[in-house]
Coordinates of C-alpha atoms in Angstrom, one line a residue:
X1 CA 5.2 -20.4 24.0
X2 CA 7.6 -21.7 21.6
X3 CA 6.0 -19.4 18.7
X4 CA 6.2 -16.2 20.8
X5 CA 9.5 -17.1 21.5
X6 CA 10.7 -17.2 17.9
X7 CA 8.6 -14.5 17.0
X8 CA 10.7 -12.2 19.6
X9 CA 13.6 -13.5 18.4
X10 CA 13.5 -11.7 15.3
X11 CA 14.0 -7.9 14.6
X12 CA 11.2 -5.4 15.3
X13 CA 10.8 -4.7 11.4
X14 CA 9.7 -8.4 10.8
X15 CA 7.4 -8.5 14.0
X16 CA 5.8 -5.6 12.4
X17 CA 4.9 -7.1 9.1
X18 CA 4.0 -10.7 10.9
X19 CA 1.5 -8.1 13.0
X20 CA 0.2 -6.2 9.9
X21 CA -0.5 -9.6 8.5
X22 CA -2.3 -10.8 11.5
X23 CA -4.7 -7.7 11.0
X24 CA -5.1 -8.1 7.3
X25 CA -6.7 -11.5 7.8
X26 CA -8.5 -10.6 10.5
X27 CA -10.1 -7.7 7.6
X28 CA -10.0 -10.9 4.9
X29 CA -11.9 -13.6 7.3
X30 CA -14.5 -11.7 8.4
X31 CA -15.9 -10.9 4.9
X32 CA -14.4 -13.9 2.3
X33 CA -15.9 -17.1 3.9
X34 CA -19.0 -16.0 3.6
X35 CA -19.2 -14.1 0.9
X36 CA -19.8 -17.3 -1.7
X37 CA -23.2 -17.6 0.7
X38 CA -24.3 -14.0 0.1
X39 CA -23.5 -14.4 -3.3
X40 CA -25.9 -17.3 -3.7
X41 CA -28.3 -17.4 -1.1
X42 CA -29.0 -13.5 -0.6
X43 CA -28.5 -11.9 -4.2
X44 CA -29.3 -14.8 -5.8
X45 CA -26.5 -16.1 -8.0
X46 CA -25.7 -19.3 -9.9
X47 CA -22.7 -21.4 -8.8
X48 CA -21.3 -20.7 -11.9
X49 CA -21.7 -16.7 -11.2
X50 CA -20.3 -17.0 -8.0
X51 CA -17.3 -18.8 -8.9
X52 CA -17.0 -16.5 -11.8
X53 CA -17.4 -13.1 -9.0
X54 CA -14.9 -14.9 -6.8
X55 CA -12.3 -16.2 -10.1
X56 CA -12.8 -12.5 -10.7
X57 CA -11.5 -11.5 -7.1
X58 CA -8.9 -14.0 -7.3
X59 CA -7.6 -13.2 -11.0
X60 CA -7.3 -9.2 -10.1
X61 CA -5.3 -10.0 -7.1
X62 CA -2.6 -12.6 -8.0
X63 CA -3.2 -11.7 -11.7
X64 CA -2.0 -8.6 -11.1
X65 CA 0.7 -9.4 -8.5
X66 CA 3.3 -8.5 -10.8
X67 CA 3.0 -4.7 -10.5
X68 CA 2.8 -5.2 -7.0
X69 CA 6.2 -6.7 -6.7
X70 CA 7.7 -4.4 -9.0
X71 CA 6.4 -1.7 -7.4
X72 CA 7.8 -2.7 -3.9
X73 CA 11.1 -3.3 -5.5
X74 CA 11.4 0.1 -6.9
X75 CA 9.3 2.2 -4.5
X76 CA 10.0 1.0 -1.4
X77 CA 7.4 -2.2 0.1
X78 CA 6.4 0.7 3.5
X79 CA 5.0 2.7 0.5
X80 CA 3.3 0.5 -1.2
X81 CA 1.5 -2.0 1.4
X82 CA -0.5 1.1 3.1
X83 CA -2.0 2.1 -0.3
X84 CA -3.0 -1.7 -1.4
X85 CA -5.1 -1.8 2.4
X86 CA -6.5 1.5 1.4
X87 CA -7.8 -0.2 -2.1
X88 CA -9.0 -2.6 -0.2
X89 CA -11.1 -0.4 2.0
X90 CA -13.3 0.4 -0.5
X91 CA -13.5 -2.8 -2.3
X92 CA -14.7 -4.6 0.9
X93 CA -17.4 -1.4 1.4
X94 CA -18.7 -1.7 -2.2
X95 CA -19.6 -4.8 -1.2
X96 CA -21.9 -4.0 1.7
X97 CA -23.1 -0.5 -0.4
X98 CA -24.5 -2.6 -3.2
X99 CA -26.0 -5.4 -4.4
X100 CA -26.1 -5.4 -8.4
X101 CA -23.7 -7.1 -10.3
X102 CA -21.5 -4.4 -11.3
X103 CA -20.7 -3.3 -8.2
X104 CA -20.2 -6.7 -7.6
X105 CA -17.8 -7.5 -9.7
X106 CA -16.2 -3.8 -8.7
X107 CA -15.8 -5.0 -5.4
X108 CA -14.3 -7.8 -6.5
X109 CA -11.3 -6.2 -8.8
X110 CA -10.3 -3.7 -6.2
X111 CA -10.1 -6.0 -3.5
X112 CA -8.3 -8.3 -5.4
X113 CA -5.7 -5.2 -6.7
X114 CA -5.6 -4.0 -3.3
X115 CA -4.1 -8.0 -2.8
X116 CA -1.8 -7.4 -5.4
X117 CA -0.4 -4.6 -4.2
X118 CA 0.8 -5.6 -0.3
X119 CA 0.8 -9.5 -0.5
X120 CA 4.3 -9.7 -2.2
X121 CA 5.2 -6.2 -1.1
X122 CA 5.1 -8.1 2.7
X123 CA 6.9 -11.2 1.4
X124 CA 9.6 -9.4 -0.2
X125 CA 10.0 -7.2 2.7
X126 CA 10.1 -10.3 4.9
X127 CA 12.5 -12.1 3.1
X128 CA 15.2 -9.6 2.9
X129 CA 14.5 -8.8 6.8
X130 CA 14.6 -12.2 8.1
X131 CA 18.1 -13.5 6.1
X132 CA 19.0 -17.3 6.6
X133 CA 15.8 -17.9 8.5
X134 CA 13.0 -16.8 5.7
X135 CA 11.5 -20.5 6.1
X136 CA 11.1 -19.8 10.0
X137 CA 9.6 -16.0 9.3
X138 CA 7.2 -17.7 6.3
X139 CA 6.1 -20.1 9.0
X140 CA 5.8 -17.4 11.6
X141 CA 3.8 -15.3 9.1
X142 CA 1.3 -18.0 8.6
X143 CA 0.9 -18.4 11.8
X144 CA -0.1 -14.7 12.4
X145 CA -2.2 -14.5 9.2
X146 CA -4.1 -17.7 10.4
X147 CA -4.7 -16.3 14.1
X148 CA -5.9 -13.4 12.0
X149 CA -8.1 -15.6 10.0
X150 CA -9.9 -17.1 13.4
X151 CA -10.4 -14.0 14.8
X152 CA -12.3 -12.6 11.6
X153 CA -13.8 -15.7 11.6
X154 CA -15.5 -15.7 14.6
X155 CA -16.5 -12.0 14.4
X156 CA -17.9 -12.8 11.1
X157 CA -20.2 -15.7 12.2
X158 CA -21.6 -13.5 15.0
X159 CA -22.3 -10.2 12.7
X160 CA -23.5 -12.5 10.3
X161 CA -26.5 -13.0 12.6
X162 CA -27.3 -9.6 12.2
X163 CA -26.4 -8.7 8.2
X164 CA -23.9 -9.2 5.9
X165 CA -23.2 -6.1 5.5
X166 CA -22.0 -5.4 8.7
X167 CA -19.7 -8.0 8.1
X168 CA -18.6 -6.2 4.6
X169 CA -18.0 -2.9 7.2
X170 CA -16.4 -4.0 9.7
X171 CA -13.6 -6.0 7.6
X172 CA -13.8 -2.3 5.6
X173 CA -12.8 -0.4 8.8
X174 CA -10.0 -3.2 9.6
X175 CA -8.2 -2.4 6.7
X176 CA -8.9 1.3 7.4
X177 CA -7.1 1.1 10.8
X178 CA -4.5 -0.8 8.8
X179 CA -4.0 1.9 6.7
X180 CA -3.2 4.8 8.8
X181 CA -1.1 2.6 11.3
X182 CA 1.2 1.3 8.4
X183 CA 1.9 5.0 7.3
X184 CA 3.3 5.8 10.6
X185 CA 5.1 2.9 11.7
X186 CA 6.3 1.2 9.0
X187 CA 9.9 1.3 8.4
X188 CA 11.6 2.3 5.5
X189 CA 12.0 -0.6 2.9
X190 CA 15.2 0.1 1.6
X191 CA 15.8 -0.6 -2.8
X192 CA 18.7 -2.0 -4.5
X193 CA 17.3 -0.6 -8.7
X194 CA 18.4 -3.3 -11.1
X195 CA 19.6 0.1 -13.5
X196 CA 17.6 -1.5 -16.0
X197 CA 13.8 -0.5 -16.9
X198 CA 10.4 -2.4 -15.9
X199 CA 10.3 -3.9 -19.1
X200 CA 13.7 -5.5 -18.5
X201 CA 13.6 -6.9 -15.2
X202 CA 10.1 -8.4 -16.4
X203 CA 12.0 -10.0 -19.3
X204 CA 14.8 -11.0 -17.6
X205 CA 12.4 -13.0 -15.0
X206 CA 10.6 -14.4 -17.5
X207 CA 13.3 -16.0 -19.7
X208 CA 14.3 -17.5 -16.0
X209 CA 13.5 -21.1 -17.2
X210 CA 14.3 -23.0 -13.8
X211 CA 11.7 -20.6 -12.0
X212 CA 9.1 -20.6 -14.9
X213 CA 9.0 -24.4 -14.4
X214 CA 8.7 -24.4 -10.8
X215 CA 5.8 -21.3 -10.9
X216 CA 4.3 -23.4 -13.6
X217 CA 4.0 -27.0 -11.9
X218 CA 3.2 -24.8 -8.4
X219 CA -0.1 -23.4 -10.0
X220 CA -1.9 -26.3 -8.7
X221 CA -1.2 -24.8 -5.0
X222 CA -3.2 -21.6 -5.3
X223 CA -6.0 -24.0 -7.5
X224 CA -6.3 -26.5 -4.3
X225 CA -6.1 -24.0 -1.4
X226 CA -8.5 -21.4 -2.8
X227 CA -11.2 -24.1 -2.9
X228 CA -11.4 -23.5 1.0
X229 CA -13.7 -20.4 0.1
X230 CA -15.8 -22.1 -2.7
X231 CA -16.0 -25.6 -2.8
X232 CA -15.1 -26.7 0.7
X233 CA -17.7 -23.5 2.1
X234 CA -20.6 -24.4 -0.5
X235 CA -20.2 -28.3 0.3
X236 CA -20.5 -27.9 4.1
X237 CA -23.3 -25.7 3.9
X238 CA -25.4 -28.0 1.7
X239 CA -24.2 -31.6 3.8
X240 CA -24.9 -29.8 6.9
X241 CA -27.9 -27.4 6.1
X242 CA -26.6 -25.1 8.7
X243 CA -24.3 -21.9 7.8
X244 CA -22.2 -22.0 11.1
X245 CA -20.9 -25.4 9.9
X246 CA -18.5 -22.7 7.4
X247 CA -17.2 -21.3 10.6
X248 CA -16.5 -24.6 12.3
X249 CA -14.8 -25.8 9.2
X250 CA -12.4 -22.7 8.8
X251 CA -11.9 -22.6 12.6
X252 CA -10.7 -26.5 12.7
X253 CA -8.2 -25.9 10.0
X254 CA -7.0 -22.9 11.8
X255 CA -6.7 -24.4 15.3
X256 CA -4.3 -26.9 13.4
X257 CA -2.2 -24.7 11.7
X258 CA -1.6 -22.3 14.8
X259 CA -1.0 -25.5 16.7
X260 CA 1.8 -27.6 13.9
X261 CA 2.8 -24.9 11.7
X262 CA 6.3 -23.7 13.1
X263 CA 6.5 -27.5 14.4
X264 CA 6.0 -29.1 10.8
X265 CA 8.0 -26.3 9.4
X266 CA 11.3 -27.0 11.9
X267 CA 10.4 -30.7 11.3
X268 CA 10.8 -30.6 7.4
X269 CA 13.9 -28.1 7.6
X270 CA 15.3 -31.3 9.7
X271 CA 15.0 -33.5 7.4
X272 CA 16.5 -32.1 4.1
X273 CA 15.8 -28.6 2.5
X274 CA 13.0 -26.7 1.3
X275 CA 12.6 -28.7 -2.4
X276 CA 12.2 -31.7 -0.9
X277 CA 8.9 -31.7 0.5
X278 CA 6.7 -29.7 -1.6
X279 CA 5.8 -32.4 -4.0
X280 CA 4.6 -34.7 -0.3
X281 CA 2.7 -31.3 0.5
X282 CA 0.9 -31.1 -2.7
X283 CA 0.1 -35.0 -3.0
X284 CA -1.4 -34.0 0.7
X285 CA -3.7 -31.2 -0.5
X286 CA -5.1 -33.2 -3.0
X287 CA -6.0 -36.3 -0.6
X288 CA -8.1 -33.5 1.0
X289 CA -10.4 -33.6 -1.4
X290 CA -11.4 -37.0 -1.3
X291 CA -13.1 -37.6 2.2
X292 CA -16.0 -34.8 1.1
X293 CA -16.6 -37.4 -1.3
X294 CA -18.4 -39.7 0.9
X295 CA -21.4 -36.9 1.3
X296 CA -21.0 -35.3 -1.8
X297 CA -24.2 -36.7 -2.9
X298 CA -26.3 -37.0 0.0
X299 CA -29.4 -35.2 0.6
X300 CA -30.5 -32.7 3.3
X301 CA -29.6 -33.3 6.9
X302 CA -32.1 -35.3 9.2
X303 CA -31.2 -33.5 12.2
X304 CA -28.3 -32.3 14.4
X305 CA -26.5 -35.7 14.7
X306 CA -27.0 -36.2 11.1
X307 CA -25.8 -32.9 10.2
X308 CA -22.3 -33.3 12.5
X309 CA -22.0 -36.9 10.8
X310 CA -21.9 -35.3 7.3
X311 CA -19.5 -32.3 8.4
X312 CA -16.8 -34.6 9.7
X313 CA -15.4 -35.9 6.6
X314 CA -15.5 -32.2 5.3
X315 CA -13.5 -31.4 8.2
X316 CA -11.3 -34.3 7.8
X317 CA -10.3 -32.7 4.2
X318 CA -10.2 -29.6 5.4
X319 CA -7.4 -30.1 7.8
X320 CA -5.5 -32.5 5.3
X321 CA -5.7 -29.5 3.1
X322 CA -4.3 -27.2 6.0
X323 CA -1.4 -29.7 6.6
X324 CA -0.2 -29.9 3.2
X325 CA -0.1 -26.1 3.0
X326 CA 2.0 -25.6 6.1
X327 CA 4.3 -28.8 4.6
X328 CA 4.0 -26.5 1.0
X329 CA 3.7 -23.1 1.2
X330 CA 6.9 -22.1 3.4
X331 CA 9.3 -24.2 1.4
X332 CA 7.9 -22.6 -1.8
X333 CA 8.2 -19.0 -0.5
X334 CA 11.6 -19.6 0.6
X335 CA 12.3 -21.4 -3.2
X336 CA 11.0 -18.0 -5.1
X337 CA 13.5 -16.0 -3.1
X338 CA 16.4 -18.0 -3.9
X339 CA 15.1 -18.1 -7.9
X340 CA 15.1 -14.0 -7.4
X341 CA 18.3 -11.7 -8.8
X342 CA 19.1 -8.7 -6.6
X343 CA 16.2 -6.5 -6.3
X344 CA 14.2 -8.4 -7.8
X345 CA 12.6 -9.9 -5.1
X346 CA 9.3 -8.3 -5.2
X347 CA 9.0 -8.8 -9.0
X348 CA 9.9 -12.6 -8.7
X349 CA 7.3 -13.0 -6.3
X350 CA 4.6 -11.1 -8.2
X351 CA 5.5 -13.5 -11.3
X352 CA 5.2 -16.3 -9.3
X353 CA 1.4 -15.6 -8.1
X354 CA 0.9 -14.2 -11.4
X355 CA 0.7 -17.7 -13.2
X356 CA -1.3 -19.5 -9.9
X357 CA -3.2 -16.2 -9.9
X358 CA -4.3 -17.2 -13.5
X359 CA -4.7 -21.1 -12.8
X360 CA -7.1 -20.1 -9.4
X361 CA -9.1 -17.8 -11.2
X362 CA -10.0 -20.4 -13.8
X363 CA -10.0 -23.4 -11.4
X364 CA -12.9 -20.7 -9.5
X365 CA -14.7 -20.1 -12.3
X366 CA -14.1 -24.0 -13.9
X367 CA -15.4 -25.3 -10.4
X368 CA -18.7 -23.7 -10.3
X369 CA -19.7 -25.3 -13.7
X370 CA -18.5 -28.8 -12.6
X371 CA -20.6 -28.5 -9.6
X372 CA -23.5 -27.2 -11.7
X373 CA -23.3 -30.3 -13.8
X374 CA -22.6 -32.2 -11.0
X375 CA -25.8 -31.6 -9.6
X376 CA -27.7 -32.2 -13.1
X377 CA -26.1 -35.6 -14.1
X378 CA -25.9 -37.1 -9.9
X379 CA -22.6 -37.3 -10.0
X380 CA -21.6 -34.6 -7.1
X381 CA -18.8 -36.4 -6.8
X382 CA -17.4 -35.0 -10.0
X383 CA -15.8 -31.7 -9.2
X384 CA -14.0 -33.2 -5.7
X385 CA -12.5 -36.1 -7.5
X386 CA -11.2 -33.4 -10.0
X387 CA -9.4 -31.2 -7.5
X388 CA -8.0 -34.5 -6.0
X389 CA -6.2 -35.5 -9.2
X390 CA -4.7 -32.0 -9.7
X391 CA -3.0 -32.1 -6.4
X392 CA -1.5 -35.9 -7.5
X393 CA -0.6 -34.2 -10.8
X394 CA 1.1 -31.2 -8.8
X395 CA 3.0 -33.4 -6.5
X396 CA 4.5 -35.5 -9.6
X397 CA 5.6 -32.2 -11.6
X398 CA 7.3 -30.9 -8.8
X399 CA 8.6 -34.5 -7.9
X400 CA 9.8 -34.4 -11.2
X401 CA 11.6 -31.2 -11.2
X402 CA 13.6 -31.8 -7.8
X403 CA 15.1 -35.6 -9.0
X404 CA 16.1 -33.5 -11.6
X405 CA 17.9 -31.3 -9.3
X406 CA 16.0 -28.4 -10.9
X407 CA 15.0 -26.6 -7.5
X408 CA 17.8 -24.2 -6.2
X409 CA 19.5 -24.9 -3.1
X410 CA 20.1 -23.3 0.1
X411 CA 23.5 -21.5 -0.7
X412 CA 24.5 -21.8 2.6
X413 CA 24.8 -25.4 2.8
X414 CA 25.9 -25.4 -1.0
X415 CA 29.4 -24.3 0.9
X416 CA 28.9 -26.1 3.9

């Protein structure tokens, strides 16, 4: 009740973008989870493919999140989020269409450009809507994309029983829907131009050195949370031996967040200001990665006690992952926004996913070879204990950075 309640308290143009990201992960979570399976056990690819298909997916989108912010900044965000769902229409039916590598990997660059298009198109559109309470509407908006996310969940496990493809699809026609409903009701996302050319703003952002720093140490939060769809998915399917344990996994984290997010984002805010607790959020994230540990190594499932046994620590890293993004992720948005000049917004946040873009895409690709040679050498272990020590490495950069007082702070209480 308390959600709904702040959700109506803000204006009807931010309810609209917290709804269009509720259906945009409703399109995202019926295909993504499972796509790593497909990958592997359908067409037959190596880990080191996969992660490579998906690194792929995950480069194209925040990669390429730069045009996508500079784009909303200069054309107007209702313009440009229909068009990046529209992309993403077809990338998501490629993937049901074909089955040979190159479509593959075509499926995987359009939906990832269709991501870079309306991810920081929304976020800029959000910040400049919600004013002094962007760590509340960030909170809100994960709320909404993660009751998305269980939704497409669940409708993906069940068409799952009948074909991937139909999975593929039906996320297809989600973002379909998506796009005509955005053309209409969207409203117009007004610009403030710089004066200056693309080139310039670009520059000008990137000889920011106080938000270079802080995109740079923050890299490690795309690495962690992206291994929700790879690492985390692959090593509950192989402890449990049962593919519904991926939706079980996703649907635990999800329960949570819906559950604390707003709570543990009101609770931080309480407590001192956004800087202060990313660093705790990362160190969190990375603990997540060290219950799997216990049955990294362990061999196929002896029935269904056995296989609930294995899938608990999973799920007990799973939801310290979840924690330490709702403890991370708000704080951070609200962080890029304050680096931003006027009307820059969009381009500041396209930057910032830029360089964790980069650091996912590799992590992706990095991961599927560590589990590969994980599974030669016996040491499973291997690739888990390597996420974990990221996150710690993450948490002291950023730790780092704020007792330097190198974080910007909320202007508002700068004048208090």
């Amino acid at each position: 009740m308390k959600t709904l309640r702040a959700l109506r308290s803000f204006p009807l143009t931010v309810r609209l973008l917290l709804l269009n990201q509720f259906g945009i992960d409703v399109g995202f979570y019926l295909l993504i989870p499972y796509l790593a399976t497909h990958l592997t056990a359908d067409l037959g690819l190596s880990a080191t493919l996969t992660g490579t298909v998906l690194g792929v997916r995950t480069l194209s989108q925040q990669g390429l999140f730069v045009l996508g912010g500079t784009a909303a900044d200069r054309l107007g965000a209702h313009r440009v989020i229909p068009f990046g769902c529209a992309l993403r229409t077809i990338g998501f039916a490629l993937f049901a269409l074909g089955d040979g590598i190159v479509t593959v990997f075509a499926a995987s660059v359009l939906s990832g450009l269709a991501g870079a298009l309306f991810y920081p198109a929304v976020r800029s559109y959000l910040a400049q809507q919600a004013r002094d309470r962007q760590a509340e509407a960030f909170s809100l908006l994960n709320v909404c994309a993660t009751a998305g996310g269980m939704i497409g969940l669940l409708l993906g496990s069940v068409f799952c029983l009948i074909d991937f493809r139909v999975c593929a699809l039906s996320a297809a026609a989600v973002f379909a829907v998506l796009t005509v409903a955005q053309l209409f009701s969207l409203p117009v996302h007004r610009v403030r131009p710089t004066g200056k050319t693309v080139l310039l703003d670009w520059r000008e952002a990137l000889r920011h050195r106080g938000f270079l720093a802080f995109a740079l140490t923050m890299m490690g939060m795309a690495a962690l949370e992206n291994q929700l769809y790879l690492l985390f998915t692959m090593g509950v399917r192989r402890a449990s031996g049962w593919d519904g344990s991926i939706t079980l996994l996703f649907l635990s984290g999800a329960l949570a967040q819906l559950m604390l997010q707003l709570r543990v984002t009101r609770l931080t805010r309480s407590r001192g200001d956004a800087g202060r607790w990313i660093a705790p959020g990362l160190a969190l994230m990375g603990l997540g990665f060290l219950p799997p540990v216990l049955v990294s190594g362990t061999g196929p499932a002896g029935g269904t006690s056995d296989a609930v046994l294995r899938t608990v620590p999973l799920a007990v890293g799973a939801l310290l992952m979840c924690l330490g993004v709702m403890i991370t992720q708000p704080s951070a948005m609200e962080l890029v926004t304050r680096y931003a000049a006027d009307g820059m917004t969009g381009t500041y946040f396209g930057l910032f996913y830029v360089l964790s873009g980069t650091a996912a895409a590799a992590c992706n690709t990095g991961v599927g070879w560590v589990m590969d040679l994980g599974e030669r050498t016996g040491r499973t272990w291997l690739p888990w204990t390597c996420f974990a020590a990221l996150g710690l490495l993450s948490s002291c950069a950023v730790a780092w950075i704020h007792r330097h007082r190198a974080l910007p702070v909320d202007p508002a209480a700068a004048y208090a």
